[in-house]
Coordinates of C-alpha atoms and ligand atoms in Angstrom, one line a residue:
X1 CA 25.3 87.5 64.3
X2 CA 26.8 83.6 63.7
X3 CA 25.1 81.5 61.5
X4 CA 24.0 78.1 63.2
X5 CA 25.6 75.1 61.2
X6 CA 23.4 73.4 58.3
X7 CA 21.8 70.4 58.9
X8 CA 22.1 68.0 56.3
X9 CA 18.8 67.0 55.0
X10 CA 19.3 62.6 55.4
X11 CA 20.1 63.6 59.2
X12 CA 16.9 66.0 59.3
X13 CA 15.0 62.9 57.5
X14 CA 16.8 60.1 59.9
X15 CA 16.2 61.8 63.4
X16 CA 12.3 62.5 61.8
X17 CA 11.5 59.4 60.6
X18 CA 13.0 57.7 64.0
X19 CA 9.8 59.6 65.7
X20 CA 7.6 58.3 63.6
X21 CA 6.2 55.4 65.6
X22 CA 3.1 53.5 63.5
X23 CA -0.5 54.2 64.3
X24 CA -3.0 51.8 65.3
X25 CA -4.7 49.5 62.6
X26 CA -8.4 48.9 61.5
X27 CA -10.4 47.6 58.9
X28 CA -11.9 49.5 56.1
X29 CA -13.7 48.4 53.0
X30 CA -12.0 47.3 50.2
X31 CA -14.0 49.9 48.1
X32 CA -12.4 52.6 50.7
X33 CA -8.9 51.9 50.6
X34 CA -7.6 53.3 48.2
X35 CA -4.3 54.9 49.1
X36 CA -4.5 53.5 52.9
X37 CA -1.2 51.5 53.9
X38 CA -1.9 48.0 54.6
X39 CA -1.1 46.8 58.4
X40 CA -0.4 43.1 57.5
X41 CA 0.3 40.5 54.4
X42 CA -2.4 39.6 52.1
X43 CA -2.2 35.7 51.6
X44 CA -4.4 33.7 49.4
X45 CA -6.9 31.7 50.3
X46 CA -7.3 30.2 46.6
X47 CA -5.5 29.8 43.3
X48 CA -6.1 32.5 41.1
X49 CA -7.4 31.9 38.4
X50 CA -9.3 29.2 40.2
X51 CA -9.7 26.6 37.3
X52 CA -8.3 26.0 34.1
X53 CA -10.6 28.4 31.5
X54 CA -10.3 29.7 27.9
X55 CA -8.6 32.9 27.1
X56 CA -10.5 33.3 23.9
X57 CA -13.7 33.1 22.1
X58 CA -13.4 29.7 19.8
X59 CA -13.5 26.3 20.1
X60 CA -11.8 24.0 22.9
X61 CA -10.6 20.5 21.8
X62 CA -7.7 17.9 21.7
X63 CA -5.3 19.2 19.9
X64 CA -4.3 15.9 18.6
X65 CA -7.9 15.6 16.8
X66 CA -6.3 18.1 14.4
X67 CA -4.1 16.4 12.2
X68 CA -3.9 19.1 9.4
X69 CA -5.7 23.2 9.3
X70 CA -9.1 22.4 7.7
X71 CA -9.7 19.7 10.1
X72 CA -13.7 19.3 10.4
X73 CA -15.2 18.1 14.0
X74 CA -18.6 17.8 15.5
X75 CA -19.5 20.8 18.2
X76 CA -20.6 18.3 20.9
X77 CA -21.3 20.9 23.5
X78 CA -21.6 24.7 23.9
X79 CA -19.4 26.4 27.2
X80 CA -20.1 29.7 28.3
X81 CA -18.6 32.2 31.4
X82 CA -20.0 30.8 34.8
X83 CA -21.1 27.8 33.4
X84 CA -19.9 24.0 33.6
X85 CA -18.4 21.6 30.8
X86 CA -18.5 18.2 30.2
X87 CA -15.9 16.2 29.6
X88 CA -15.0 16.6 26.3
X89 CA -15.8 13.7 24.0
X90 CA -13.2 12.3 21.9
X91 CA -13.1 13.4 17.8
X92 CA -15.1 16.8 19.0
X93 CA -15.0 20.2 19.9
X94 CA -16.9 22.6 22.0
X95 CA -18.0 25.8 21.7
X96 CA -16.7 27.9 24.4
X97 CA -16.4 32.3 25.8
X98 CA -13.3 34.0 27.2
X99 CA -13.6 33.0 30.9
X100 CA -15.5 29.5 30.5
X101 CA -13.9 26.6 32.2
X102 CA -12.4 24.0 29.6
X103 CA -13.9 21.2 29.9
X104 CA -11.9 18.2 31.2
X105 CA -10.1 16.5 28.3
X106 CA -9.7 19.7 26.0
X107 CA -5.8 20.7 26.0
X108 CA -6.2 23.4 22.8
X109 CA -8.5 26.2 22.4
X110 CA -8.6 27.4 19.3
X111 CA -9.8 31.5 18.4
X112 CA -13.2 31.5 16.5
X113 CA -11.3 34.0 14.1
X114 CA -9.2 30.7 12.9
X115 CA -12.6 28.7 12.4
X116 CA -15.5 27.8 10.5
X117 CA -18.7 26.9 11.6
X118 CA -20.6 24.7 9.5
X119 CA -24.5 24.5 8.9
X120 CA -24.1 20.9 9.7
X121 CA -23.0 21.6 13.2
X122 CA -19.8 20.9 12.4
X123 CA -16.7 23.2 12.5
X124 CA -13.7 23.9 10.6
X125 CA -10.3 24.4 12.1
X126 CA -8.2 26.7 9.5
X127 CA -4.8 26.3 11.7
X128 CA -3.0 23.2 13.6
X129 CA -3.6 24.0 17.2
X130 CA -0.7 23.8 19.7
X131 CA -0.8 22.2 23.0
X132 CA -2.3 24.4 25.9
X133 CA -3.0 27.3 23.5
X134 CA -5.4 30.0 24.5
X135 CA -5.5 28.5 28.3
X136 CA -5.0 29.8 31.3
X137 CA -4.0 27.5 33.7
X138 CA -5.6 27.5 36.9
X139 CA -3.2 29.2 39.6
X140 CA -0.5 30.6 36.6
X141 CA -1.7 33.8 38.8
X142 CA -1.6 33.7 42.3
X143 CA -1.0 30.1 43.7
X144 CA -2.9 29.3 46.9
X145 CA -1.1 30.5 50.0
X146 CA 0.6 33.3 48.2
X147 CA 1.5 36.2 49.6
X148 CA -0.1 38.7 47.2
X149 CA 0.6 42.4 48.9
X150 CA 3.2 42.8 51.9
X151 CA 2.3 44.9 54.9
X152 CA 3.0 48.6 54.0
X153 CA 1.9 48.7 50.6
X154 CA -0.2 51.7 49.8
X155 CA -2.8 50.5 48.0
X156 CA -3.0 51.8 44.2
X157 CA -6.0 50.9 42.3
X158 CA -4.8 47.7 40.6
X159 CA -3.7 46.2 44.2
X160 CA -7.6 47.3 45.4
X161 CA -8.4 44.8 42.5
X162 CA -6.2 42.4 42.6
X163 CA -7.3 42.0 46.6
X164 CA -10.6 41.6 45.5
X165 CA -9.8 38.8 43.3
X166 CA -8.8 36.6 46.2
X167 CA -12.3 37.1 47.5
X168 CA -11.2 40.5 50.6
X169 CA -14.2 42.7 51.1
X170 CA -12.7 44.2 54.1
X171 CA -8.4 45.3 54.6
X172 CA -6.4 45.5 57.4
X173 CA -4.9 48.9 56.9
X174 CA -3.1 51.6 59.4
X175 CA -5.4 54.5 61.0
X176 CA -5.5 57.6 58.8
X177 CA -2.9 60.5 60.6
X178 CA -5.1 63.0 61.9
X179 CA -3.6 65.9 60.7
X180 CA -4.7 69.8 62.0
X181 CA -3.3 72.5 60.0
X182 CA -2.8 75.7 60.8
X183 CA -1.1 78.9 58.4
X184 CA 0.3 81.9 60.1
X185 CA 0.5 85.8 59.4
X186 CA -1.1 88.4 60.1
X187 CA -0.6 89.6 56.1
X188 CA -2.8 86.4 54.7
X189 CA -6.0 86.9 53.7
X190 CA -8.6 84.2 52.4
X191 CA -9.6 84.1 48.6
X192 CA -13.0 85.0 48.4
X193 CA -12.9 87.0 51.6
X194 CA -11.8 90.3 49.6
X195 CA -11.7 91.1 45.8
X196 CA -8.2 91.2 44.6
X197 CA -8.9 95.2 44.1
X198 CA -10.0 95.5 47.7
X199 CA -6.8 93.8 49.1
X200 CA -5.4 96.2 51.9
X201 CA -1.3 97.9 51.3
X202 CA 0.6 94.4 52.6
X203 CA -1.7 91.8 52.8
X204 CA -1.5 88.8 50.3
X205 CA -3.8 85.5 49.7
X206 CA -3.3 82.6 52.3
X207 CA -1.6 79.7 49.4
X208 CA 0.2 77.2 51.9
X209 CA -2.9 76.4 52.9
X210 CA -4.8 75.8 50.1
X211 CA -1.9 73.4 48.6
X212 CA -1.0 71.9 52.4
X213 CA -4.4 70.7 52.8
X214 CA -4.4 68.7 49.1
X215 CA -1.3 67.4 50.1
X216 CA -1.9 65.9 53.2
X217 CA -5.5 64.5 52.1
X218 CA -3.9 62.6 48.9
X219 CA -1.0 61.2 51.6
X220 CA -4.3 59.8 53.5
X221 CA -4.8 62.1 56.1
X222 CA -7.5 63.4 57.5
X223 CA -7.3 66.4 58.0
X224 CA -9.1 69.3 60.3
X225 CA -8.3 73.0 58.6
X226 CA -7.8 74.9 61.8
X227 CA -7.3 78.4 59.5
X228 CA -4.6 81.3 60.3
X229 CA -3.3 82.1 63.2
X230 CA -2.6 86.0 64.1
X231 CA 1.1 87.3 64.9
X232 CA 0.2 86.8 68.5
X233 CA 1.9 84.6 71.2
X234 CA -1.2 83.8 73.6
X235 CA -3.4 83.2 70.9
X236 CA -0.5 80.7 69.0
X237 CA -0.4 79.4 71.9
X238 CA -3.8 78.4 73.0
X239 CA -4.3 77.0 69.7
X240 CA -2.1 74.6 69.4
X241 CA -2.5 73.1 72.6
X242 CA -6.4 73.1 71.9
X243 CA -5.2 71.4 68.6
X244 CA -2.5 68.5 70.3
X245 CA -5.2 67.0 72.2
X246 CA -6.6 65.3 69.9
X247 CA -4.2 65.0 66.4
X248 CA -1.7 63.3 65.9
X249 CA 0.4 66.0 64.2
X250 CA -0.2 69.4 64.0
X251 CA 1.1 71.3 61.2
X252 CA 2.0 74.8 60.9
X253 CA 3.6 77.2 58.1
X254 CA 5.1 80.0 58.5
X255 CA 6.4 82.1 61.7
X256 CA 9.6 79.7 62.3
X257 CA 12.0 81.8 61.0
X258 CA 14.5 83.9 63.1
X259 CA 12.3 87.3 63.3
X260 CA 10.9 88.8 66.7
X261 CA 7.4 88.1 64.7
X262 CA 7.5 84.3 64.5
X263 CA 5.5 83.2 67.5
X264 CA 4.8 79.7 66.7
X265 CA 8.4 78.5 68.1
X266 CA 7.8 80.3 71.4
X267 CA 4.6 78.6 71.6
X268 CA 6.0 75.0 70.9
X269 CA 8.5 75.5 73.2
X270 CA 6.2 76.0 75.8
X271 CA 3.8 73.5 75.0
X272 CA 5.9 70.6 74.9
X273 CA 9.6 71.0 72.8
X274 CA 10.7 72.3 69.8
X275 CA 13.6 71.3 67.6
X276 CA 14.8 74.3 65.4
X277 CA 16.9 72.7 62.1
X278 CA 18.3 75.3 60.1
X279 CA 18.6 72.4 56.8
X280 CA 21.3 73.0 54.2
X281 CA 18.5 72.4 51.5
X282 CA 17.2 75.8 49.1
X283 CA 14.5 76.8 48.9
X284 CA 13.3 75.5 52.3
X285 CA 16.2 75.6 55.3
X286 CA 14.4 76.6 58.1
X287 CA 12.6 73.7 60.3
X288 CA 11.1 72.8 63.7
X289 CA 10.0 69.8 64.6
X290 CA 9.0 68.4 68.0
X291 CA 6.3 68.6 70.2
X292 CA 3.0 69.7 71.5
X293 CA 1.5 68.0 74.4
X294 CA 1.1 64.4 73.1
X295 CA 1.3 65.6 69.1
X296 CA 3.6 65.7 67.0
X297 CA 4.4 69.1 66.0
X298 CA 5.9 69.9 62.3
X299 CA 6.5 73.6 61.7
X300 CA 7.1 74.5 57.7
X301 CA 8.9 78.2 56.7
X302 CA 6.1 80.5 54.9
X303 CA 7.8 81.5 52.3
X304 CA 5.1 79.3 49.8
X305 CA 8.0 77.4 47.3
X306 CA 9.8 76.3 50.9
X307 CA 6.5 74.9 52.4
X308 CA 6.3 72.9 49.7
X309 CA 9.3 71.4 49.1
X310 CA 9.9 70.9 52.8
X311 CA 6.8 68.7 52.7
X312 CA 7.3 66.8 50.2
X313 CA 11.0 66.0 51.3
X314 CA 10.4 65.8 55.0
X315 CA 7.1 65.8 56.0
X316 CA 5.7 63.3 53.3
X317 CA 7.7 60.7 54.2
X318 CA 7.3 61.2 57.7
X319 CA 3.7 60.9 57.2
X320 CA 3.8 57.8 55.0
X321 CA 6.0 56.0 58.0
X322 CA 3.7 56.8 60.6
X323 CA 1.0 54.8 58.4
X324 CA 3.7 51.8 57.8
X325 CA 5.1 52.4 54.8
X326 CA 9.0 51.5 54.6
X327 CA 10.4 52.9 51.5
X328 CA 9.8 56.4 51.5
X329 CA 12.1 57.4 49.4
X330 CA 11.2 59.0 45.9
X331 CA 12.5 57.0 43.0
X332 CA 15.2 59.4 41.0
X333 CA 16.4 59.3 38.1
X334 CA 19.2 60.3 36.1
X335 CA 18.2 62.7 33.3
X336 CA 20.0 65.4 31.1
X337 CA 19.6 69.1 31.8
X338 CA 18.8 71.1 28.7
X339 CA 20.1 74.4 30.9
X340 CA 23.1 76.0 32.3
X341 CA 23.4 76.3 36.2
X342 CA 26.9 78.0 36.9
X343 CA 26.7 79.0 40.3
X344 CA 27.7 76.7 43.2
X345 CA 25.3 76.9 46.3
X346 CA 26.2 76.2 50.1
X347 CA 22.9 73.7 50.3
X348 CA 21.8 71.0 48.4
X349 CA 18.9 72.4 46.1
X350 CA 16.0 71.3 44.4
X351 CA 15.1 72.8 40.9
X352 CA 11.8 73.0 39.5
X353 CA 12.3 72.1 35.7
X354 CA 10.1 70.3 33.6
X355 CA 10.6 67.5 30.8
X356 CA 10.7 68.4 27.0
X357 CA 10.1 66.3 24.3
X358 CA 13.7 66.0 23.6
X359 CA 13.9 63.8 26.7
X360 CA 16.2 66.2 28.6
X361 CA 15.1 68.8 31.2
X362 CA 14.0 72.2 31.0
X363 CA 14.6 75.1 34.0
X364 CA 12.3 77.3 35.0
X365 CA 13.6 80.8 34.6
X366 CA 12.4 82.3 38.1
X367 CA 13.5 79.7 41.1
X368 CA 12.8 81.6 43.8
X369 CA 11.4 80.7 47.1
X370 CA 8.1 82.5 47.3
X371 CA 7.7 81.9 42.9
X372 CA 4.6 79.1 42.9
X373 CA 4.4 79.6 39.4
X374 CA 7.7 77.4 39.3
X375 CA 6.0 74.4 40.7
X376 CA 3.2 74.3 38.8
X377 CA 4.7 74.7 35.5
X378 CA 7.7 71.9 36.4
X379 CA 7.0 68.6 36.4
X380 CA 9.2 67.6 38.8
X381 CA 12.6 68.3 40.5
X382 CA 16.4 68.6 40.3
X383 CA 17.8 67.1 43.0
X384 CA 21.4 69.0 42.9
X385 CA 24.0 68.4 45.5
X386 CA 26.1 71.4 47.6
X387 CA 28.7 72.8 45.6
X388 CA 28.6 72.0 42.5
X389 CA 27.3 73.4 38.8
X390 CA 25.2 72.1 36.3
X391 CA 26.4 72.4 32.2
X392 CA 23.9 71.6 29.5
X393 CA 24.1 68.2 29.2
X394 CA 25.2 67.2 32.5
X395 CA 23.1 64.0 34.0
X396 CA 21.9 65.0 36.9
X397 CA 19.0 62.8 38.9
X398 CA 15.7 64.3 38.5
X399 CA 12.5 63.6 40.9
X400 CA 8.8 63.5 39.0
X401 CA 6.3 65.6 40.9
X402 CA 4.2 62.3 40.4
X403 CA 6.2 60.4 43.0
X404 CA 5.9 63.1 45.1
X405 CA 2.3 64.2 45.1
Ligands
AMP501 P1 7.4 83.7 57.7 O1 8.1 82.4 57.7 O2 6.1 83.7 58.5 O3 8.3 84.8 58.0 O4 6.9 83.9 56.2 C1 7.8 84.0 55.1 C2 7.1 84.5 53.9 O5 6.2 83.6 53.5 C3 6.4 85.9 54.0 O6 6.6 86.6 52.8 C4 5.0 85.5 54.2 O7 4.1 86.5 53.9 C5 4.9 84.2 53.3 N1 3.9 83.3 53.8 C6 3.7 82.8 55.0 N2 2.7 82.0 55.1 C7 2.1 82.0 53.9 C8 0.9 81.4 53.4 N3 0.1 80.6 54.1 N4 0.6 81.7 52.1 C9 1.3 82.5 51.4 N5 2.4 83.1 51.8 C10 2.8 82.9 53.1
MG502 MG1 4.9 85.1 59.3

């Protein structure tokens, strides 16, 4: 039998992404939005901070009033956050909180751990204060008409704030992908539907879908679990197309391989079409893509190491364009493998290895493509082109699991 030609995984990602075509906007509290992509600019519609106020507990006053540390001055008024000042009268000082707006006329405020307050209701400045000290100047933050986050940011929890501080209760933010997900084999079985000592000769535990379903909620989808599918053409069938009415994508693992017992690729096929990749990447190189009546159809191999990396290197992004979101690429970076590699592969592979605390990376022992134990105990990945080996001590550009999922 000829082997079909690898594809090489940018093309795969390149002819994916160009389906990806955005999904409708709406609005959702800022509260919600974490991790949603934002559908349009956020501009300003104020300086930020919005007044000049004091960035310390002490004493606000004009610096010039101090001519030498030990200086004494009359507290002449008393400032706290959310209150008002007055202008600050020549020769004094006023008390003043972190936050407090300084009054008009102070250009110095000096820490309370550098002064002395006096019985008299005086106090005592112990250093000579410098011009502007301790004060943050209205707009050194955001200046009004700023555009704070750009369209297609995914919202981390600082940007959720820093929206808020320009005054948005509500965000313009792409739909969530609506996402059903389906495993296949007649072998899986559910955890807690037998006792590991009751399992039957040849069946195993369903994991793809345990791990798929946590991935594609934390990428923002929403997700309906539409459980395993039976070795079984009519009944592959049927479901998907009851599925592709109303998702956007419908996700499968498993049964796209090359044996009579993969159904699911018969079933795209006639459903809608079905693109069959064979990518030069290891673990993962079988891949369909296409689709089912209006859906988008993404088919992942079974084998449970291949599911995942094929997600995270294909279907991740793909998922993150559909909401908006540009860059999809991972950050990498160069690292040094603590570990030998000395045989060349055909594809392009990724290596589950994990950082030690002598800043290099360590390999797990076992890579292979149904070992899940690999994943969980690495950190992160090797990305290693075709053809080549790995010495210890080699650089070689290395992918945290954190920018992944
Ligand atoms: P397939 O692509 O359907 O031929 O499956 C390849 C391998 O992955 C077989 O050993 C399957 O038993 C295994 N596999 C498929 N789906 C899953 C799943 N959801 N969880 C765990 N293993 C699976
Ligand atoms: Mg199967």
């Amino acid at each position: 039998m000829s082997r079909p030609p690898l594809m090489a995984l940018d093309d795969a990602l390149a002819a994916l992404l160009a389906q990806a075509a955005p999904l409708a906007r709406e609005d959702v509290a800022t509260f919600e939005a974490d991790g949603r992509v934002l559908a349009q600019d956020l501009v300003s519609a104020l300086q930020v901070p919005a007044f000049d106020n004091s960035a310390m507990d002490g004493y606000a006053l004009r610096y010039a009033d101090v001519a030498a540390p030990g200086a004494l001055l009359p507290v002449s008024q008393r400032i706290a956050a959310g209150g008002t000042g007055a202008p600050l009268q020549a020769g004094t000082a006023a008390r003043i909180f972190t936050g407090a707006p300084v009054p008009p006329g102070a250009d110095a405020v000096v820490m309370q751990e550098d002064c002395l307050a006096q019985d008299d209701g005086t106090v005592r400045v112990q250093t000579l204060p410098r011009s502007g000290q301790n004060i943050r100047r209205a707009g050194e933050d955001i200046a009004r008409g700023a555009v704070v986050l750009r369209a297609g940011t995914r919202l981390a929890p600082a940007a959720l704030g820093l929206a808020a501080s320009i005054g948005l209760a509500r965000l313009p933010v792409a739909r969530r992908p609506r996402v059903a997900l389906f495993s296949t084999g007649d072998e899986l079985v559910m955890p807690g539907e037998v006792a590991p000592e009751q399992l039957p000769p040849g069946a195993i535990y369903n994991s793809n879908r345990f791990f798929l379903r946590a991935l594609l909620r934390r990428l923002g989808c929403e997700v309906t679990d539409c459980g395993n599918l039976p070795d079984q053409r009519e009944a592959t069938t049927e479901a998907l197309r009851g599925a592709s009415t109303d998702h956007d994508v419908v996700l499968t693992s498993g049964g796209v391989s090359v044996g009579e017992e993969d159904h699911v690729k018969p079933a795209v096929q006639q459903l809608g079409h079905l693109d069959l990749w064979q990518i030069g990447i290891k673990p993962g190189k079988p891949f369909a893509c296409g689709k089912v009546g209006g859906a988008h159809f993404i088919g992942l191999p079974g084998n449970p190491v291949s599911s995942l990396i094929t997600f995270l290197v294909l279907v991740r992004p793909f998922l993150l364009r559909l909401q908006g979101v540009q860059d999809v690429a991972p950050e990498t970076v160069a690292a040094s493998a603590h570990f030998n590699w000395p045989k060349p592969e055909k594809r392009r592979e990724f290596l589950r290895v994990r950082r030690n605390a002598a800043g290099g990376l360590d390999l797990y022992p076992h890579q292979g493509s149904g070992v899940l134990t690999s994943a969980v105990w690495g950190d992160g990945l090797v990305d290693h082109p075709a053809g080549q080996t790995i010495a210890h001590g080699d650089t070689v550009r290395f992918i945290a699991f954190s920018e992944l999922m």
